[in-house]
Short mmCIF file of C-alpha atoms and ligand atoms in Angstrom, two decimals:
data_model
loop_
_atom_site.label_atom_id
_atom_site.label_comp_id
_atom_site.label_asym_id
_atom_site.label_seq_id
_atom_site.Cartn_x
_atom_site.Cartn_y
_atom_site.Cartn_z
CA MET R 22 -32.75 48.92 27.00
CA ASN R 23 -29.21 47.82 26.30
CA PRO R 24 -29.24 43.99 26.54
CA VAL R 25 -26.11 43.88 28.72
CA LEU R 26 -27.81 46.20 31.21
CA ALA R 27 -30.99 44.11 31.10
CA GLU R 28 -29.04 40.92 31.78
CA LEU R 29 -27.12 42.46 34.68
CA HIS R 30 -30.37 43.78 36.13
CA GLU R 31 -31.88 40.28 36.08
CA LYS R 32 -28.76 38.82 37.68
CA ALA R 33 -28.78 41.52 40.37
CA ARG R 34 -32.43 40.83 41.13
CA ALA R 35 -31.61 37.15 41.55
CA VAL R 36 -28.60 37.59 43.85
CA LEU R 37 -29.67 40.52 46.04
CA ASP R 38 -31.60 40.23 49.28
CA PRO R 39 -35.13 41.25 48.12
CA VAL R 40 -35.23 44.03 50.73
CA HIS R 41 -32.02 45.54 49.37
CA TYR R 42 -33.14 44.99 45.78
CA ASP R 43 -36.29 46.97 46.55
CA PHE R 44 -34.27 49.75 48.21
CA PHE R 45 -32.25 50.14 45.01
CA ALA R 46 -35.07 49.60 42.52
CA GLY R 47 -37.88 51.46 44.24
CA GLY R 48 -39.23 54.95 43.89
CA ALA R 49 -41.51 57.31 45.76
CA GLY R 50 -45.29 57.02 45.99
CA ASP R 51 -46.98 55.03 43.21
CA GLU R 52 -43.67 54.96 41.31
CA VAL R 53 -45.22 56.90 38.42
CA VAL R 54 -42.10 59.03 37.94
CA LEU R 55 -39.83 55.99 38.23
CA ALA R 56 -41.59 54.46 35.20
CA GLU R 57 -41.93 57.77 33.34
CA ASN R 58 -38.18 58.42 33.43
CA GLU R 59 -37.62 55.44 31.14
CA ALA R 60 -40.87 55.84 29.16
CA ALA R 61 -40.01 59.44 28.18
CA PHE R 62 -37.11 58.21 26.03
CA ARG R 63 -39.43 55.82 24.17
CA ARG R 64 -41.70 58.73 23.19
CA LEU R 65 -38.92 60.44 21.24
CA ALA R 66 -37.09 59.58 18.03
CA LEU R 67 -33.95 60.85 16.30
CA LEU R 68 -33.80 62.05 12.69
CA PRO R 69 -30.26 61.18 11.64
CA ARG R 70 -28.25 63.44 9.35
CA VAL R 71 -26.73 61.78 6.29
CA LEU R 72 -23.65 62.26 4.09
CA ARG R 73 -21.69 63.94 6.84
CA GLY R 74 -18.53 61.91 6.34
CA GLU R 75 -16.55 61.29 9.49
CA GLU R 76 -17.54 63.92 12.01
CA ASN R 77 -16.01 63.92 15.46
CA GLY R 78 -18.77 63.48 18.01
CA PRO R 79 -18.57 64.08 21.73
CA GLU R 80 -16.37 61.90 23.98
CA PHE R 81 -18.24 59.28 26.00
CA PRO R 82 -20.55 61.71 27.82
CA VAL R 83 -21.60 59.57 30.77
CA LEU R 84 -20.99 60.00 34.46
CA ILE R 85 -21.95 57.92 37.45
CA SER R 86 -24.68 59.57 39.47
CA PRO R 87 -24.45 59.27 43.26
CA THR R 88 -26.18 56.29 44.83
CA ALA R 89 -26.03 55.33 48.50
CA PHE R 90 -24.79 52.18 50.21
CA HIS R 91 -22.86 50.25 47.54
CA LYS R 92 -21.84 47.59 50.09
CA LEU R 93 -25.47 46.47 50.09
CA ALA R 94 -24.85 45.50 46.47
CA HIS R 95 -21.38 43.98 46.80
CA PRO R 96 -18.83 43.52 49.62
CA ASP R 97 -16.28 45.75 47.82
CA GLY R 98 -18.88 48.52 47.67
CA GLU R 99 -17.77 51.89 46.32
CA LEU R 100 -14.17 50.65 45.93
CA ALA R 101 -15.32 48.38 43.12
CA THR R 102 -17.36 51.16 41.52
CA ALA R 103 -14.43 53.57 41.74
CA ARG R 104 -11.98 51.07 40.21
CA ALA R 105 -14.33 50.43 37.29
CA ALA R 106 -15.47 54.00 36.70
CA GLY R 107 -12.93 55.49 34.26
CA THR R 108 -15.24 58.50 34.08
CA VAL R 109 -16.57 61.01 36.60
CA LEU R 110 -17.85 59.20 39.66
CA VAL R 111 -20.15 61.32 41.79
CA SER R 112 -19.67 59.62 45.11
CA SER R 113 -22.64 59.71 47.48
CA MET R 114 -22.21 61.29 50.87
CA ALA R 115 -23.99 58.11 52.01
CA SER R 116 -21.22 55.83 50.73
CA THR R 117 -20.28 52.77 52.74
CA VAL R 118 -16.59 53.52 52.08
CA PRO R 119 -15.04 56.83 53.27
CA ILE R 120 -14.53 59.39 50.52
CA ALA R 121 -10.72 59.35 50.86
CA ASP R 122 -10.68 55.60 50.07
CA VAL R 123 -13.08 56.07 47.14
CA VAL R 124 -10.77 58.69 45.61
CA ALA R 125 -7.68 56.52 46.23
CA ALA R 126 -9.29 53.64 44.32
CA ALA R 127 -10.74 55.72 41.48
CA THR R 128 -9.76 55.49 37.82
CA GLY R 129 -11.36 58.83 36.96
CA PRO R 130 -12.26 62.11 38.67
CA VAL R 131 -14.37 61.86 41.82
CA TRP R 132 -16.94 64.48 42.72
CA PHE R 133 -18.47 64.53 46.21
CA GLN R 134 -22.27 64.56 46.53
CA LEU R 135 -23.36 66.54 49.55
CA TYR R 136 -26.59 66.85 51.47
CA LEU R 137 -26.26 70.14 53.39
CA GLN R 138 -26.65 69.41 57.09
CA PRO R 139 -28.53 71.61 59.59
CA ASP R 140 -25.34 72.05 61.65
CA PRO R 141 -23.07 74.23 59.46
CA GLU R 142 -19.95 72.84 61.18
CA VAL R 143 -20.92 69.35 60.04
CA THR R 144 -21.42 70.56 56.47
CA GLU R 145 -18.06 72.35 56.55
CA GLU R 146 -16.25 69.27 57.83
CA LEU R 147 -17.81 67.13 55.08
CA ILE R 148 -16.59 69.66 52.50
CA ARG R 149 -13.09 69.61 54.03
CA ARG R 150 -13.06 65.80 53.88
CA ALA R 151 -13.97 65.96 50.20
CA GLU R 152 -11.22 68.54 49.57
CA ARG R 153 -8.58 66.61 51.50
CA ALA R 154 -9.52 63.42 49.67
CA GLY R 155 -8.88 65.15 46.32
CA CYS R 156 -12.42 65.45 44.99
CA ALA R 157 -12.66 67.63 41.90
CA ALA R 158 -16.13 69.11 42.56
CA LEU R 159 -19.02 69.23 45.00
CA VAL R 160 -22.52 68.24 43.94
CA VAL R 161 -25.12 69.60 46.35
CA THR R 162 -28.38 67.68 46.11
CA VAL R 163 -31.23 70.19 46.37
CA ASP R 164 -34.31 68.08 45.68
CA SER R 165 -34.53 66.65 49.21
CA PRO R 166 -35.78 69.16 51.80
CA VAL R 167 -37.32 66.03 53.36
CA PHE R 168 -36.71 62.33 52.76
CA GLY R 169 -38.67 60.70 49.97
CA ARG R 170 -41.30 58.13 50.98
CA HIS R 171 -40.45 54.78 49.46
CA ARG R 172 -43.36 52.40 49.93
CA ARG R 173 -41.25 49.32 49.28
CA ASP R 174 -38.88 50.25 52.14
CA LEU R 175 -41.81 51.09 54.42
CA ALA R 176 -43.45 47.73 53.66
CA HIS R 177 -40.20 45.89 54.47
CA GLY R 178 -39.48 48.02 57.56
CA PHE R 179 -36.10 48.87 55.99
CA HIS R 180 -34.69 51.92 57.83
CA ASP R 181 -31.13 51.02 58.75
CA LEU R 182 -28.09 49.42 57.25
CA PRO R 183 -27.29 45.92 58.49
CA ALA R 184 -24.71 45.53 61.27
CA GLY R 185 -21.19 46.16 60.02
CA LEU R 186 -22.20 48.64 57.31
CA ALA R 187 -22.38 52.40 57.78
CA ALA R 188 -22.41 55.71 55.94
CA GLU R 189 -18.68 56.08 56.61
CA ASN R 190 -18.43 59.80 55.83
CA MET R 191 -20.75 60.45 58.76
CA ARG R 192 -18.25 59.20 61.37
CA ASP R 193 -16.69 61.48 64.01
CA LEU R 194 -18.18 64.75 62.79
CA PRO R 195 -18.23 67.90 64.98
CA GLY R 196 -20.43 67.45 68.03
CA THR R 197 -20.98 63.70 67.59
CA PRO R 198 -18.48 60.96 68.33
CA GLY R 199 -19.16 57.87 66.22
CA LEU R 200 -21.83 57.82 63.55
CA ARG R 201 -24.15 60.70 62.86
CA ARG R 202 -27.41 60.31 60.92
CA ILE R 203 -27.85 62.13 57.63
CA GLU R 204 -30.51 64.82 58.07
CA MET R 205 -32.64 66.58 55.47
CA ALA R 206 -33.73 70.19 55.92
CA PRO R 207 -35.15 73.02 53.77
CA PHE R 208 -32.13 75.12 52.77
CA THR R 209 -31.99 78.35 50.73
CA TRP R 210 -29.88 80.02 48.05
CA ALA R 211 -27.98 81.78 50.86
CA ASP R 212 -26.78 78.34 51.98
CA ILE R 213 -25.47 77.67 48.47
CA ASP R 214 -23.66 81.03 48.58
CA ARG R 215 -22.08 79.97 51.90
CA VAL R 216 -20.88 76.70 50.39
CA ARG R 217 -19.34 78.62 47.48
CA ASP R 218 -17.59 80.95 49.94
CA LEU R 219 -16.25 77.99 51.93
CA THR R 220 -14.57 76.17 49.07
CA SER R 221 -12.71 76.77 45.88
CA LEU R 222 -14.14 73.55 44.42
CA PRO R 223 -16.71 73.96 41.64
CA VAL R 224 -20.19 73.64 43.18
CA TRP R 225 -22.87 71.86 41.15
CA LEU R 226 -26.54 71.51 42.05
CA LYS R 227 -28.39 68.24 41.58
CA GLY R 228 -32.15 68.00 41.36
CA VAL R 229 -33.14 71.13 39.43
CA LEU R 230 -36.34 70.82 37.35
CA HIS R 231 -37.77 74.38 37.14
CA PRO R 232 -36.19 76.67 34.54
CA ASP R 233 -36.35 79.63 36.95
CA ASP R 234 -34.25 77.66 39.44
CA ALA R 235 -31.75 76.98 36.67
CA VAL R 236 -31.47 80.75 36.09
CA LEU R 237 -30.99 81.31 39.83
CA ALA R 238 -28.29 78.64 39.83
CA VAL R 239 -26.41 80.57 37.14
CA GLU R 240 -26.87 83.83 39.05
CA HIS R 241 -25.49 82.20 42.22
CA GLY R 242 -22.31 81.16 40.45
CA VAL R 243 -23.03 77.44 40.36
CA ALA R 244 -20.68 75.48 38.07
CA GLY R 245 -23.32 73.22 36.57
CA ILE R 246 -26.65 71.54 37.24
CA PHE R 247 -28.13 68.08 37.14
CA VAL R 248 -31.65 67.97 35.76
CA SER R 249 -32.84 65.10 37.89
CA ASN R 250 -35.86 63.92 39.81
CA HIS R 251 -33.66 61.68 41.96
CA GLY R 252 -34.58 58.63 39.90
CA GLY R 253 -38.26 59.03 40.87
CA ARG R 254 -37.46 58.75 44.58
CA GLN R 255 -38.64 62.15 45.83
CA LEU R 256 -41.83 63.80 44.50
CA ASP R 257 -44.00 61.39 42.52
CA VAL R 258 -45.79 64.05 40.48
CA VAL R 259 -42.90 65.68 38.64
CA PRO R 260 -42.18 65.22 34.92
CA ALA R 261 -39.80 62.63 33.61
CA ALA R 262 -36.29 64.08 33.86
CA LEU R 263 -35.92 64.04 30.05
CA ASP R 264 -39.17 66.01 29.64
CA ALA R 265 -37.90 68.70 32.02
CA LEU R 266 -34.57 69.02 30.20
CA PRO R 267 -35.28 71.30 27.19
CA ALA R 268 -36.77 74.17 29.20
CA VAL R 269 -33.85 74.10 31.62
CA VAL R 270 -31.34 74.02 28.75
CA ASP R 271 -33.09 77.03 27.20
CA ALA R 272 -33.09 78.94 30.50
CA VAL R 273 -29.39 78.28 31.06
CA GLY R 274 -28.57 79.32 27.49
CA GLY R 275 -25.18 77.61 27.43
CA ARG R 276 -23.82 79.53 30.42
CA ILE R 277 -23.17 76.37 32.48
CA PRO R 278 -23.26 72.64 31.65
CA VAL R 279 -26.46 70.69 32.24
CA VAL R 280 -26.34 66.98 33.08
CA LEU R 281 -29.43 64.78 32.75
CA ASP R 282 -30.07 61.75 34.93
CA GLY R 283 -33.03 59.43 35.32
CA GLY R 284 -33.98 56.47 33.15
CA VAL R 285 -30.85 56.37 30.96
CA ARG R 286 -30.55 52.73 29.89
CA SER R 287 -29.01 52.70 26.39
CA GLY R 288 -26.72 54.44 23.96
CA ALA R 289 -29.79 55.87 22.22
CA ASP R 290 -30.99 57.35 25.53
CA ILE R 291 -27.62 59.08 25.96
CA ALA R 292 -27.88 60.41 22.39
CA LEU R 293 -31.40 61.77 22.99
CA ALA R 294 -30.28 63.56 26.17
CA LEU R 295 -27.37 65.14 24.32
CA ALA R 296 -29.53 66.11 21.36
CA LEU R 297 -31.85 67.91 23.78
CA GLY R 298 -28.91 69.91 25.11
CA ALA R 299 -27.41 67.90 27.97
CA SER R 300 -23.62 67.94 28.23
CA ALA R 301 -23.65 64.44 29.70
CA ALA R 302 -25.98 61.76 31.01
CA GLY R 303 -25.80 60.33 34.52
CA ILE R 304 -26.59 56.72 35.37
CA GLY R 305 -27.75 55.53 38.78
CA ARG R 306 -29.36 52.08 39.03
CA PRO R 307 -27.53 50.42 36.10
CA VAL R 308 -24.29 50.81 38.05
CA LEU R 309 -25.89 49.19 41.09
CA TRP R 310 -27.08 46.25 38.97
CA GLY R 311 -23.63 45.76 37.49
CA LEU R 312 -22.05 45.98 40.94
CA ALA R 313 -24.47 43.50 42.50
CA ALA R 314 -24.19 41.06 39.59
CA ASP R 315 -20.44 41.04 39.16
CA GLY R 316 -18.63 43.61 41.35
CA GLU R 317 -16.02 45.78 39.62
CA ALA R 318 -16.28 43.74 36.41
CA GLY R 319 -20.04 44.24 36.36
CA VAL R 320 -19.75 48.03 36.63
CA ARG R 321 -17.17 47.95 33.84
CA LYS R 322 -19.56 45.88 31.68
CA VAL R 323 -22.28 48.51 32.14
CA LEU R 324 -20.01 51.36 31.11
CA ASP R 325 -18.42 49.45 28.21
CA ALA R 326 -21.83 48.43 26.86
CA LEU R 327 -23.12 52.00 27.01
CA ARG R 328 -19.94 53.40 25.43
CA ASP R 329 -20.06 50.90 22.58
CA GLU R 330 -23.75 51.46 21.94
CA PHE R 331 -23.48 55.26 22.16
CA GLU R 332 -20.63 55.32 19.64
CA HIS R 333 -22.68 53.16 17.27
CA VAL R 334 -25.75 55.39 17.57
CA LEU R 335 -23.61 58.49 17.08
CA ALA R 336 -22.05 57.04 13.93
CA LEU R 337 -25.53 56.24 12.58
CA CYS R 338 -26.59 59.84 13.33
CA GLY R 339 -23.77 61.27 11.20
CA GLY R 340 -21.59 62.10 14.19
CA GLN R 341 -23.72 64.93 15.48
CA LEU R 342 -26.66 65.50 17.77
CA SER R 343 -28.84 68.59 17.94
CA ARG R 344 -32.34 69.46 18.97
CA ASP R 345 -33.65 69.73 15.39
CA MET R 346 -32.96 66.00 15.11
CA VAL R 347 -35.43 65.11 17.89
CA VAL R 348 -39.06 64.37 16.99
CA VAL R 349 -42.00 63.05 18.98
CA ARG R 350 -43.20 59.59 17.92
CA CYS R 351 -46.72 59.50 16.49
C1 FMN K 27 -30.57 53.35 45.52
C2 FMN K 27 -30.38 54.79 45.17
C3 FMN K 27 -29.69 55.63 46.04
C4 FMN K 27 -29.51 56.96 45.73
N1 FMN K 27 -28.76 57.73 46.55
C5 FMN K 27 -28.55 59.03 46.24
C6 FMN K 27 -27.72 59.83 47.07
O1 FMN K 27 -27.17 59.36 48.06
N2 FMN K 27 -27.57 61.13 46.71
C7 FMN K 27 -28.17 61.67 45.61
O2 FMN K 27 -28.00 62.86 45.34
N3 FMN K 27 -28.92 60.91 44.78
C8 FMN K 27 -29.12 59.61 45.08
N4 FMN K 27 -29.85 58.83 44.23
C9 FMN K 27 -30.36 59.41 42.95
C10 FMN K 27 -29.32 59.21 41.82
O3 FMN K 27 -28.22 60.06 41.99
C11 FMN K 27 -29.89 59.52 40.44
O4 FMN K 27 -30.49 60.79 40.46
C12 FMN K 27 -30.90 58.50 39.93
O5 FMN K 27 -30.61 57.21 40.40
C13 FMN K 27 -30.89 58.51 38.41
O6 FMN K 27 -31.86 57.67 37.92
P1 FMN K 27 -31.59 56.17 37.39
O7 FMN K 27 -31.40 55.32 38.60
O8 FMN K 27 -32.86 55.90 36.67
O9 FMN K 27 -30.38 56.17 36.49
C14 FMN K 27 -30.06 57.49 44.52
C15 FMN K 27 -30.75 56.65 43.66
C16 FMN K 27 -30.91 55.31 43.95
C17 FMN K 27 -31.63 54.43 42.98
C1 COI K 28 -31.19 59.50 51.57
C2 COI K 28 -29.91 58.90 51.14
C3 COI K 28 -29.23 58.13 52.24
C4 COI K 28 -29.97 58.08 49.90
C5 COI K 28 -30.78 58.65 48.79
O1 COI K 28 -30.63 59.76 48.37
C6 COI K 28 -31.77 57.79 48.17
O2 COI K 28 -31.94 56.65 48.64
O3 COI K 28 -32.41 58.21 47.20
#
């Protein structure tokens, strides 16, 4: 793990209310997948190429994956994250700052993460809010037909945000004055088609693990996919996100970009994801640790540390990353 990230994690653990720390840190079930996401990177190694001179590698290929409730981490919440981002920020539908304010504060493109809602008018209004705010894409999370079961939250009895905090995008939606609860439901590809018909924004899917679903995503005109197991917070029997990546990349065959998130904690992790065919890596918890430890400056430290380390790893790899450079450790 990058030492800056490790230090910010320790600081976050020390300053956060333990209930909120556990909400951020925890996973589903026995937290097997939570641990595996990081362990999968340790099982792989990179064979660097030599004598390549000065090759131009990819730009800093990191985006901020959507995480809920940033005001639990810091009073400035998503505003601090947006100010620090400087790269794509996928803003959670469950943000504690309305999406228009997130976009206004942002230093890079903002994409809106959407959980489709059972009432289509509610879903449409959320999409319109994202459009009006100036979001550059929609990211529909498809790995959550039901809520994950997080034992740490259940043990603490943590179900609701403290007084004064709310999922601000869920205010004053059709049919409900005031706040509406986020609902999960089992949607279908026809619902994705409807979202595509409703908006001219690029529509990404987040939470694809099966290669056949990746092919369906391409066939349904999706702009890109996130190979993700929701940071180990949904089904605790799936593979590590990194282990699911190569088959999805092969199925997609370069037709759309594939982002990997889950367990990315260093420049080497980013390099491994790219070598296995990801266009970019997403980071979830490290941003929350930076935010909790030091607000906007903390998020910036996370991104700067990863950028610096990734560039160093890339230089040591001869400026290029490809699958033939990845080997399994003995
Ligand atoms: C506290 C927390 C809240 C999350 N909230 C959301 C969310 O609102 N929407 C979503 O699509 N994913 C959500 N995720 C999943 C992240 O987008 C991402 O897939 C995951 O955190 C990546 O793994 P990492 O934390 O190991 O980097 C959340 C993850 C965490 C840890
Ligand atoms: C269910 C959401 C409010 C947040 C989420 O996706 C998560 O906590 O993993």
